[in-house]
CSV table of C-alpha atoms in Angstrom, one decimal:
chain,number,residue,atom,x,y,z
U,27,UNK,CA,-12.8,-0.3,-26.6
U,28,UNK,CA,-13.3,-3.2,-23.2
U,29,UNK,CA,-16.5,-4.5,-24.6
U,30,UNK,CA,-17.9,-3.8,-21.6
U,31,UNK,CA,-15.4,-5.6,-19.3
U,32,UNK,CA,-13.5,-5.0,-16.9
U,33,UNK,CA,-9.6,-4.7,-16.8
U,34,UNK,CA,-7.2,-4.3,-14.3
U,35,UNK,CA,-4.0,-3.5,-14.0
U,36,UNK,CA,-1.9,-5.3,-11.3
U,37,UNK,CA,1.4,-3.8,-11.2
U,38,UNK,CA,3.5,-6.4,-8.8
U,39,UNK,CA,7.7,-4.6,-6.8
U,40,UNK,CA,10.2,-4.1,-9.1
U,41,UNK,CA,11.2,0.0,-8.1
U,42,UNK,CA,12.5,1.1,-10.7
U,43,UNK,CA,11.2,-1.6,-13.2
U,44,UNK,CA,7.9,-1.2,-12.8
U,45,UNK,CA,8.1,2.0,-15.3
U,46,UNK,CA,7.9,-0.6,-17.4
U,47,UNK,CA,4.0,-0.6,-16.8
U,48,UNK,CA,3.9,3.3,-18.1
U,49,UNK,CA,5.4,1.7,-21.9
U,50,UNK,CA,2.1,-0.5,-21.4
U,51,UNK,CA,-0.2,2.0,-20.3
U,52,UNK,CA,0.8,4.0,-23.6
U,53,UNK,CA,0.4,1.1,-26.3
U,54,UNK,CA,-3.1,0.2,-24.1
U,55,UNK,CA,-3.8,4.1,-24.3
U,56,UNK,CA,-3.5,5.0,-28.1
U,57,UNK,CA,-5.4,1.9,-28.6
U,58,UNK,CA,-9.4,3.7,-26.7
U,59,UNK,CA,-8.3,0.3,-23.9
U,60,UNK,CA,-9.2,2.2,-20.6
U,61,UNK,CA,-7.5,0.2,-17.4
U,62,UNK,CA,-11.1,0.1,-14.2
U,63,UNK,CA,-8.7,-0.3,-11.6
U,64,UNK,CA,-4.9,-0.2,-10.5
U,65,UNK,CA,-3.7,-2.7,-7.8
U,66,UNK,CA,-0.3,-1.9,-7.1
U,67,UNK,CA,2.7,-3.8,-4.7
U,68,UNK,CA,6.1,-1.1,-4.2
U,69,UNK,CA,7.3,1.2,-6.3
U,70,UNK,CA,5.0,0.6,-9.3
U,71,UNK,CA,2.4,2.3,-6.7
U,72,UNK,CA,3.7,5.1,-7.4
U,73,UNK,CA,2.8,4.8,-11.6
U,74,UNK,CA,-0.6,3.4,-10.4
U,75,UNK,CA,-2.1,5.7,-7.9
U,76,UNK,CA,-0.4,8.9,-10.6
U,77,UNK,CA,-2.8,6.7,-13.1
U,78,UNK,CA,-4.9,6.3,-10.7
U,79,UNK,CA,-5.8,10.0,-9.3
U,80,UNK,CA,-6.0,10.7,-13.7
U,81,UNK,CA,-2.6,11.6,-14.9
U,82,UNK,CA,-2.5,10.8,-17.7
U,83,UNK,CA,0.5,8.6,-19.0
U,84,UNK,CA,3.0,11.3,-20.5
U,85,UNK,CA,2.7,13.4,-17.6
U,86,UNK,CA,3.8,10.4,-16.0
U,87,UNK,CA,6.2,9.7,-17.6
U,88,UNK,CA,7.5,14.1,-17.7
U,89,UNK,CA,6.9,14.0,-13.6
U,90,UNK,CA,8.6,10.9,-13.1
U,91,UNK,CA,12.3,12.3,-15.1
U,92,UNK,CA,11.4,15.2,-13.2
U,93,UNK,CA,10.6,13.7,-8.7
U,94,UNK,CA,12.8,10.0,-9.4
U,95,UNK,CA,16.4,10.7,-9.5
U,96,UNK,CA,19.5,9.1,-8.1
U,97,UNK,CA,20.2,10.7,-4.2
U,98,UNK,CA,16.5,10.2,-3.6
U,99,UNK,CA,18.2,6.8,-2.7
U,100,UNK,CA,22.1,8.0,-3.1
U,101,UNK,CA,22.3,9.6,0.3
U,102,UNK,CA,23.5,6.0,3.4
U,103,UNK,CA,21.5,6.6,6.9
U,104,UNK,CA,24.3,6.3,9.6
U,105,UNK,CA,22.7,5.1,11.7
U,106,UNK,CA,22.4,2.0,10.0
U,107,UNK,CA,26.8,1.5,10.1
U,108,UNK,CA,26.9,2.2,13.7
U,109,UNK,CA,23.6,-0.5,14.1
U,110,UNK,CA,25.6,-3.1,12.3
U,111,UNK,CA,29.6,-2.3,13.1
U,112,UNK,CA,27.9,-1.8,17.3
U,113,UNK,CA,24.4,-3.4,17.6
U,114,UNK,CA,25.1,-4.1,21.0
U,115,UNK,CA,25.3,-0.2,21.8
U,116,UNK,CA,22.7,0.9,18.1
U,117,UNK,CA,20.1,-1.8,18.6
U,118,UNK,CA,19.0,-2.9,15.8
U,119,UNK,CA,14.9,-1.6,16.1
U,120,UNK,CA,11.8,-1.9,13.4
U,121,UNK,CA,13.1,1.1,11.6
U,122,UNK,CA,16.4,-0.3,10.7
U,123,UNK,CA,17.1,1.0,7.6
U,124,UNK,CA,21.2,2.0,5.4
U,125,UNK,CA,19.5,4.2,2.8
U,126,UNK,CA,18.1,7.8,4.8
U,127,UNK,CA,14.0,8.0,3.2
U,128,UNK,CA,14.1,11.9,4.0
U,129,UNK,CA,14.2,13.0,-0.3
U,130,UNK,CA,12.4,10.0,-0.4
U,131,UNK,CA,9.9,11.3,1.2
U,132,UNK,CA,9.1,14.4,0.5
U,133,UNK,CA,9.3,13.5,-3.9
U,134,UNK,CA,6.6,11.2,-2.9
U,135,UNK,CA,5.0,13.9,-1.3
U,136,UNK,CA,5.4,15.9,-3.8
U,137,UNK,CA,4.5,13.6,-6.6
U,138,UNK,CA,1.1,12.6,-4.7
U,139,UNK,CA,0.7,15.5,-1.8
U,140,UNK,CA,-2.9,15.2,0.5
U,141,UNK,CA,-4.7,12.8,-2.3
U,142,UNK,CA,-7.0,10.7,-1.3
U,143,UNK,CA,-8.3,7.1,-2.2
U,144,UNK,CA,-12.1,8.9,-2.9
U,145,UNK,CA,-9.8,11.5,-5.7
U,146,UNK,CA,-8.9,9.5,-7.3
U,147,UNK,CA,-11.3,8.4,-10.8
U,148,UNK,CA,-10.9,4.3,-11.1
U,149,UNK,CA,-10.9,2.4,-8.0
U,150,UNK,CA,-6.6,1.8,-6.8
U,151,UNK,CA,-5.5,-0.7,-4.2
U,152,UNK,CA,-2.2,-1.1,-2.9
U,153,UNK,CA,-0.5,-3.8,-1.8
U,154,UNK,CA,1.7,-3.6,1.3
U,155,UNK,CA,2.9,-5.2,4.0
U,156,UNK,CA,1.9,-6.0,7.9
U,157,UNK,CA,5.9,-5.5,9.6
U,158,UNK,CA,4.6,-7.6,12.4
U,159,UNK,CA,2.2,-10.1,11.6
U,160,UNK,CA,3.1,-10.2,7.4
U,161,UNK,CA,0.3,-10.4,6.9
U,162,UNK,CA,-0.9,-9.0,3.3
U,163,UNK,CA,-2.8,-5.9,3.6
U,164,UNK,CA,-4.9,-4.0,0.8
U,165,UNK,CA,-4.9,-0.3,1.1
U,166,UNK,CA,-7.8,1.5,-0.7
U,167,UNK,CA,-8.7,4.2,1.6
U,168,UNK,CA,-6.7,6.8,3.6
U,169,UNK,CA,-4.3,9.1,2.2
U,170,UNK,CA,-2.1,8.1,-0.9
U,171,UNK,CA,1.1,9.1,0.2
U,172,UNK,CA,1.0,7.4,3.1
U,173,UNK,CA,0.2,4.3,1.0
U,174,UNK,CA,2.6,4.1,-2.0
U,175,UNK,CA,4.7,5.1,0.6
U,176,UNK,CA,4.5,2.6,2.5
U,177,UNK,CA,5.0,-0.2,0.9
U,178,UNK,CA,8.7,0.6,-1.1
U,179,UNK,CA,9.8,0.4,2.5
U,180,UNK,CA,11.4,-2.6,1.0
U,181,UNK,CA,13.2,-4.0,4.3
U,182,UNK,CA,16.8,-3.0,5.1
U,183,UNK,CA,17.1,-0.2,2.9
U,184,UNK,CA,14.1,1.8,4.3
U,185,UNK,CA,11.9,2.3,6.9
U,186,UNK,CA,8.6,0.8,7.7
U,187,UNK,CA,5.7,3.2,8.5
U,188,UNK,CA,3.2,3.6,10.6
U,189,UNK,CA,-0.8,3.7,9.3
U,190,UNK,CA,-3.4,3.7,11.9
U,191,UNK,CA,-2.9,1.5,14.0
U,192,UNK,CA,-0.3,-1.3,11.7
U,193,UNK,CA,2.7,-0.4,10.9
U,194,UNK,CA,3.4,-0.7,7.6
U,195,UNK,CA,6.6,-2.5,5.4
U,196,UNK,CA,6.9,-3.8,1.3
U,197,UNK,CA,4.2,-5.8,-1.1
U,198,UNK,CA,6.4,-7.4,-1.8
U,199,UNK,CA,6.7,-10.0,1.3
U,200,UNK,CA,3.9,-10.4,1.0
U,201,UNK,CA,2.6,-10.1,-2.4
U,202,UNK,CA,5.1,-9.7,-4.6
U,203,UNK,CA,2.2,-9.2,-8.1
U,204,UNK,CA,-0.8,-9.0,-5.8
U,205,UNK,CA,-3.3,-10.7,-8.9
U,206,UNK,CA,-5.1,-12.2,-5.8
U,207,UNK,CA,-6.6,-8.5,-5.3
U,208,UNK,CA,-7.7,-8.3,-9.2
U,209,UNK,CA,-10.0,-11.6,-9.3
U,210,UNK,CA,-11.4,-10.5,-5.4
U,211,UNK,CA,-12.7,-7.1,-6.8
U,212,UNK,CA,-13.9,-9.0,-9.4
U,213,UNK,CA,-12.4,-8.6,-12.7
U,214,UNK,CA,-12.1,-10.2,-16.0
U,215,UNK,CA,-9.6,-9.4,-18.2
U,216,UNK,CA,-6.4,-8.7,-16.2
U,217,UNK,CA,-2.8,-8.0,-16.7
U,218,UNK,CA,-0.3,-8.6,-14.8
U,219,UNK,CA,3.3,-6.8,-14.8
U,220,UNK,CA,5.6,-8.8,-12.5
U,221,UNK,CA,9.6,-8.6,-11.6
U,222,UNK,CA,11.4,-11.1,-11.1
U,223,UNK,CA,14.6,-9.5,-9.4
U,224,UNK,CA,17.6,-11.5,-8.9
U,225,UNK,CA,20.7,-10.1,-10.1
U,226,UNK,CA,23.7,-12.4,-11.9
U,227,UNK,CA,26.7,-9.1,-11.6
U,228,UNK,CA,28.7,-10.5,-9.0
U,229,UNK,CA,27.8,-9.3,-5.2
U,230,UNK,CA,30.7,-6.6,-3.3
U,231,UNK,CA,28.9,-5.6,-1.3
U,232,UNK,CA,26.6,-6.8,2.3
U,233,UNK,CA,23.9,-5.7,1.2
U,234,UNK,CA,23.8,-7.0,-2.6
U,235,UNK,CA,24.9,-10.4,-0.7
U,236,UNK,CA,21.3,-9.5,2.3
U,237,UNK,CA,19.3,-8.3,-1.1
U,238,UNK,CA,20.0,-11.2,-3.9
U,239,UNK,CA,18.9,-13.5,-0.9
U,240,UNK,CA,15.3,-11.9,-0.6
U,241,UNK,CA,15.5,-12.0,-4.1
U,242,UNK,CA,15.5,-15.3,-4.4
U,243,UNK,CA,12.8,-15.5,-1.7
U,244,UNK,CA,10.5,-13.1,-3.7
U,245,UNK,CA,11.1,-14.8,-6.7
U,246,UNK,CA,10.1,-18.7,-5.3
U,247,UNK,CA,7.0,-16.6,-3.7
U,248,UNK,CA,5.9,-15.4,-6.8
U,249,UNK,CA,6.5,-18.4,-8.4
U,250,UNK,CA,3.9,-20.0,-6.0
U,251,UNK,CA,1.4,-17.6,-5.7
U,252,UNK,CA,1.3,-17.5,-9.9
U,253,UNK,CA,0.5,-20.4,-10.4
U,254,UNK,CA,-2.5,-20.3,-7.5
U,255,UNK,CA,-3.5,-17.1,-9.9
U,256,UNK,CA,-3.5,-18.5,-12.7
U,257,UNK,CA,-6.1,-21.8,-11.6
U,258,UNK,CA,-7.9,-19.8,-9.1
U,259,UNK,CA,-9.3,-16.8,-12.4
U,260,UNK,CA,-11.9,-17.6,-14.1
U,261,UNK,CA,-11.1,-15.4,-17.3
U,262,UNK,CA,-8.1,-13.8,-19.2
U,263,UNK,CA,-5.1,-13.5,-16.2
U,264,UNK,CA,-2.4,-12.3,-18.6
U,265,UNK,CA,1.0,-12.1,-17.2
U,266,UNK,CA,4.0,-10.8,-18.4
U,267,UNK,CA,7.7,-10.0,-17.5
U,268,UNK,CA,9.6,-7.7,-19.6
U,269,UNK,CA,13.0,-9.3,-20.5
U,270,UNK,CA,15.5,-6.1,-19.7
U,271,UNK,CA,18.8,-7.8,-21.3
U,272,UNK,CA,20.9,-6.0,-18.4
U,273,UNK,CA,21.0,-6.4,-14.6
U,274,UNK,CA,18.7,-3.3,-13.4
U,275,UNK,CA,19.9,-2.7,-10.3
U,276,UNK,CA,17.0,-0.9,-7.5
U,277,UNK,CA,18.5,2.5,-7.5
U,278,UNK,CA,18.8,2.5,-12.0
U,279,UNK,CA,16.9,5.6,-12.2
U,280,UNK,CA,18.6,6.7,-15.6
U,281,UNK,CA,17.5,3.4,-17.6
U,282,UNK,CA,14.2,4.6,-16.6
U,283,UNK,CA,13.3,6.1,-20.1
U,284,UNK,CA,15.1,2.7,-21.3
U,285,UNK,CA,12.4,0.8,-18.7
U,286,UNK,CA,9.4,2.1,-20.4
U,287,UNK,CA,10.1,1.5,-24.4
U,288,UNK,CA,10.9,-2.4,-22.6
U,289,UNK,CA,7.3,-1.6,-21.2
U,290,UNK,CA,6.5,-0.7,-24.4
U,291,UNK,CA,7.6,-3.6,-26.6
U,292,UNK,CA,6.2,-5.7,-24.3
U,293,UNK,CA,2.7,-4.1,-25.2
U,294,UNK,CA,2.6,-4.4,-28.6
U,295,UNK,CA,3.6,-8.1,-28.1
U,296,UNK,CA,0.0,-8.5,-26.2
U,297,UNK,CA,-2.1,-6.1,-28.4
U,298,UNK,CA,-3.4,-9.1,-30.3
U,299,UNK,CA,-4.8,-10.9,-27.6
U,300,UNK,CA,-5.6,-8.4,-25.4
U,301,UNK,CA,-8.1,-7.5,-28.2
U,302,UNK,CA,-8.7,-10.6,-29.7
U,303,UNK,CA,-10.7,-11.6,-25.7
U,304,UNK,CA,-12.0,-7.6,-26.4
U,305,UNK,CA,-13.7,-8.0,-29.6
U,306,UNK,CA,-14.9,-12.2,-28.3
U,307,UNK,CA,-17.4,-12.6,-25.1
U,308,UNK,CA,-14.6,-15.3,-22.6
O,2,UNK,CA,-23.6,-33.0,5.7
O,3,UNK,CA,-26.3,-30.4,5.8
O,4,UNK,CA,-26.8,-28.1,3.1
O,5,UNK,CA,-30.4,-26.0,1.7
O,6,UNK,CA,-30.9,-22.6,0.7
O,7,UNK,CA,-33.6,-18.9,1.3
O,8,UNK,CA,-33.6,-17.1,-0.9
O,9,UNK,CA,-33.0,-12.5,0.5
O,10,UNK,CA,-34.2,-10.8,-2.8
O,11,UNK,CA,-31.9,-11.2,-5.4
O,12,UNK,CA,-28.8,-13.6,-3.0
O,13,UNK,CA,-29.1,-16.8,-2.7
O,14,UNK,CA,-28.1,-18.3,0.2
O,15,UNK,CA,-26.5,-21.1,0.8
O,16,UNK,CA,-26.3,-23.0,4.2
O,17,UNK,CA,-23.8,-25.9,5.1
O,18,UNK,CA,-23.8,-27.7,7.4
O,19,UNK,CA,-21.0,-30.8,8.5
O,20,UNK,CA,-17.9,-30.9,7.6
O,21,UNK,CA,-16.7,-30.3,3.7
O,22,UNK,CA,-14.3,-33.7,2.4
O,23,UNK,CA,-14.3,-35.7,0.1
O,24,UNK,CA,-17.3,-37.6,0.1
O,25,UNK,CA,-19.8,-34.9,1.3
O,26,UNK,CA,-17.7,-32.7,-1.3
O,27,UNK,CA,-20.1,-33.9,-5.2
O,28,UNK,CA,-23.3,-32.9,-3.1
O,29,UNK,CA,-22.7,-29.2,-2.8
O,30,UNK,CA,-21.0,-29.3,-6.2
O,31,UNK,CA,-24.2,-31.2,-7.1
O,32,UNK,CA,-26.0,-28.6,-6.0
O,33,UNK,CA,-24.2,-25.5,-6.5
O,34,UNK,CA,-24.2,-26.6,-10.3
O,35,UNK,CA,-28.0,-26.9,-9.7
O,36,UNK,CA,-29.0,-23.3,-8.3
O,37,UNK,CA,-26.1,-22.3,-11.1
O,38,UNK,CA,-29.1,-23.3,-13.7
O,39,UNK,CA,-31.4,-22.0,-12.6
O,40,UNK,CA,-29.4,-18.6,-12.9
O,41,UNK,CA,-29.0,-18.2,-9.1
O,42,UNK,CA,-25.3,-17.0,-9.4
O,43,UNK,CA,-24.8,-14.4,-6.6
O,44,UNK,CA,-24.8,-16.6,-3.7
O,45,UNK,CA,-23.5,-16.9,-0.1
O,46,UNK,CA,-22.7,-19.9,1.4
O,47,UNK,CA,-23.7,-19.6,5.1
O,48,UNK,CA,-20.4,-21.7,6.7
O,49,UNK,CA,-20.6,-21.0,10.2
O,50,UNK,CA,-22.1,-25.1,10.6
O,51,UNK,CA,-19.1,-26.0,9.2
O,52,UNK,CA,-16.8,-27.0,11.0
O,53,UNK,CA,-13.8,-29.0,9.0
O,54,UNK,CA,-13.0,-28.5,4.7
O,55,UNK,CA,-10.5,-30.4,3.9
O,56,UNK,CA,-8.5,-30.0,0.1
O,57,UNK,CA,-12.1,-31.5,-1.9
O,58,UNK,CA,-14.7,-29.0,-0.3
O,59,UNK,CA,-11.6,-26.2,-1.1
O,60,UNK,CA,-11.5,-27.0,-4.4
O,61,UNK,CA,-15.5,-27.0,-4.5
O,62,UNK,CA,-15.2,-23.9,-3.3
O,63,UNK,CA,-12.8,-22.5,-6.2
O,64,UNK,CA,-14.9,-24.1,-9.1
O,65,UNK,CA,-18.7,-21.8,-8.0
O,66,UNK,CA,-17.0,-19.0,-7.7
O,67,UNK,CA,-15.1,-19.3,-11.0
O,68,UNK,CA,-18.7,-20.4,-12.6
O,69,UNK,CA,-20.5,-17.6,-10.5
O,70,UNK,CA,-17.5,-15.0,-11.7
O,71,UNK,CA,-17.9,-16.5,-15.4
O,72,UNK,CA,-22.2,-15.7,-14.9
O,73,UNK,CA,-21.5,-11.8,-13.3
O,74,UNK,CA,-22.2,-13.3,-10.2
O,75,UNK,CA,-20.4,-14.5,-7.5
O,76,UNK,CA,-20.2,-16.7,-4.7
O,77,UNK,CA,-19.2,-14.6,-0.9
O,78,UNK,CA,-18.5,-16.8,2.7
O,79,UNK,CA,-19.9,-15.5,6.1
O,80,UNK,CA,-19.5,-16.8,9.1
O,81,UNK,CA,-16.3,-18.6,8.7
O,82,UNK,CA,-15.3,-21.1,12.0
O,83,UNK,CA,-11.7,-20.0,12.9
O,84,UNK,CA,-10.1,-23.6,11.7
O,85,UNK,CA,-11.8,-23.5,8.7
O,86,UNK,CA,-10.0,-19.7,8.1
O,87,UNK,CA,-6.7,-20.2,9.1
O,88,UNK,CA,-7.5,-23.7,5.9
O,89,UNK,CA,-8.4,-20.9,3.9
O,90,UNK,CA,-5.5,-18.6,4.6
O,91,UNK,CA,-3.0,-20.7,4.8
O,92,UNK,CA,-3.7,-22.2,1.2
O,93,UNK,CA,-4.2,-18.3,0.5
O,94,UNK,CA,-8.0,-18.6,-0.5
O,95,UNK,CA,-8.1,-15.4,1.1
O,96,UNK,CA,-6.5,-13.5,-1.2
O,97,UNK,CA,-9.3,-14.4,-3.7
O,98,UNK,CA,-12.6,-14.8,-1.9
O,99,UNK,CA,-15.0,-12.5,0.0
O,100,UNK,CA,-15.4,-12.9,3.1
O,101,UNK,CA,-18.1,-11.3,5.0
O,102,UNK,CA,-18.5,-11.6,8.9
O,103,UNK,CA,-22.6,-12.0,9.1
O,104,UNK,CA,-24.9,-12.2,5.6
O,105,UNK,CA,-26.1,-8.9,5.4
O,106,UNK,CA,-23.1,-6.7,5.0
O,107,UNK,CA,-22.7,-9.9,2.5
O,108,UNK,CA,-26.1,-9.9,0.2
O,109,UNK,CA,-25.4,-5.8,0.5
O,110,UNK,CA,-22.1,-5.6,-1.1
O,111,UNK,CA,-23.8,-7.1,-4.1
O,112,UNK,CA,-26.5,-4.8,-4.7
């Protein structure tokens, strides 16, 4: 079905919203359209990694329901509260995080274990950010668990982690939708699913306020990089931004089935254009 | 500005010396277009002698990368000098182009 064309799937940063990629993958699988490489950032890396490791889409959906539950992100890190109230005593270092990451780490490890990038069935690239320099880092070797854990380290919420000699944090800080990696790796058809992150709802807490500001920055970064990638790619770049009727918050794991359906609908919309591109040479 | 090439296996090494700006960019475009027309689409641009590139140079690179990739080839850069590398980084070109430390590694990556 791919007619010899190299297809890359890019899943951008978007926390729980990234589950929409599973809906898209469901449609592609049904149509027999293969993905030749996956590039993912933030929450998208969990689904991207499992897919690249050869898990079936339905298996990933079921794993996600079991592993990514509300309690994963529920526990507050008490030290962070003290750091906020008494910064002179409890100094804010590189590891300031409002949520405790222990359960998340356990669940990620349960899903990914000791698998490495060598275990994938198709090439996998995970996008992260060097916490100290802000440089975009593309991880394509070593432990997948560590790479995923690094790229879900949303600033203020979860702490960055040390991978080899680098302190790595969320990929969205440098590349919210890492299309550049797909271009660099020679993909002809790029299907990129991205997510905007601004909430229109009232902000009731300090963290909501900070996340709103961070959303403004990342959305603008996303738009700027998209302009460039649209010009830079030599072939077809399909960009999908699923539209959610209600605000989806970072920890709304109970909305995952609905999010997957929205992703599926986006996949159906893409299909005629994608098939046309696959049938005719560029 | 000087430009000349040599063939290493199935890869064409283009050596560019001098500054790339609005005055010199057309010469590079013409040169690369000629190579692509001859079916030479696996290109390595040796930038060790390039001391400056303007936006015109970036446009040349972008056009060459897109043209070669659309014909199943690519354009890699080697020997990029710090000032030029800074421009490539600031403009996002390092996220779409592959840069290698030397010609050997660039040629091997085409294999």
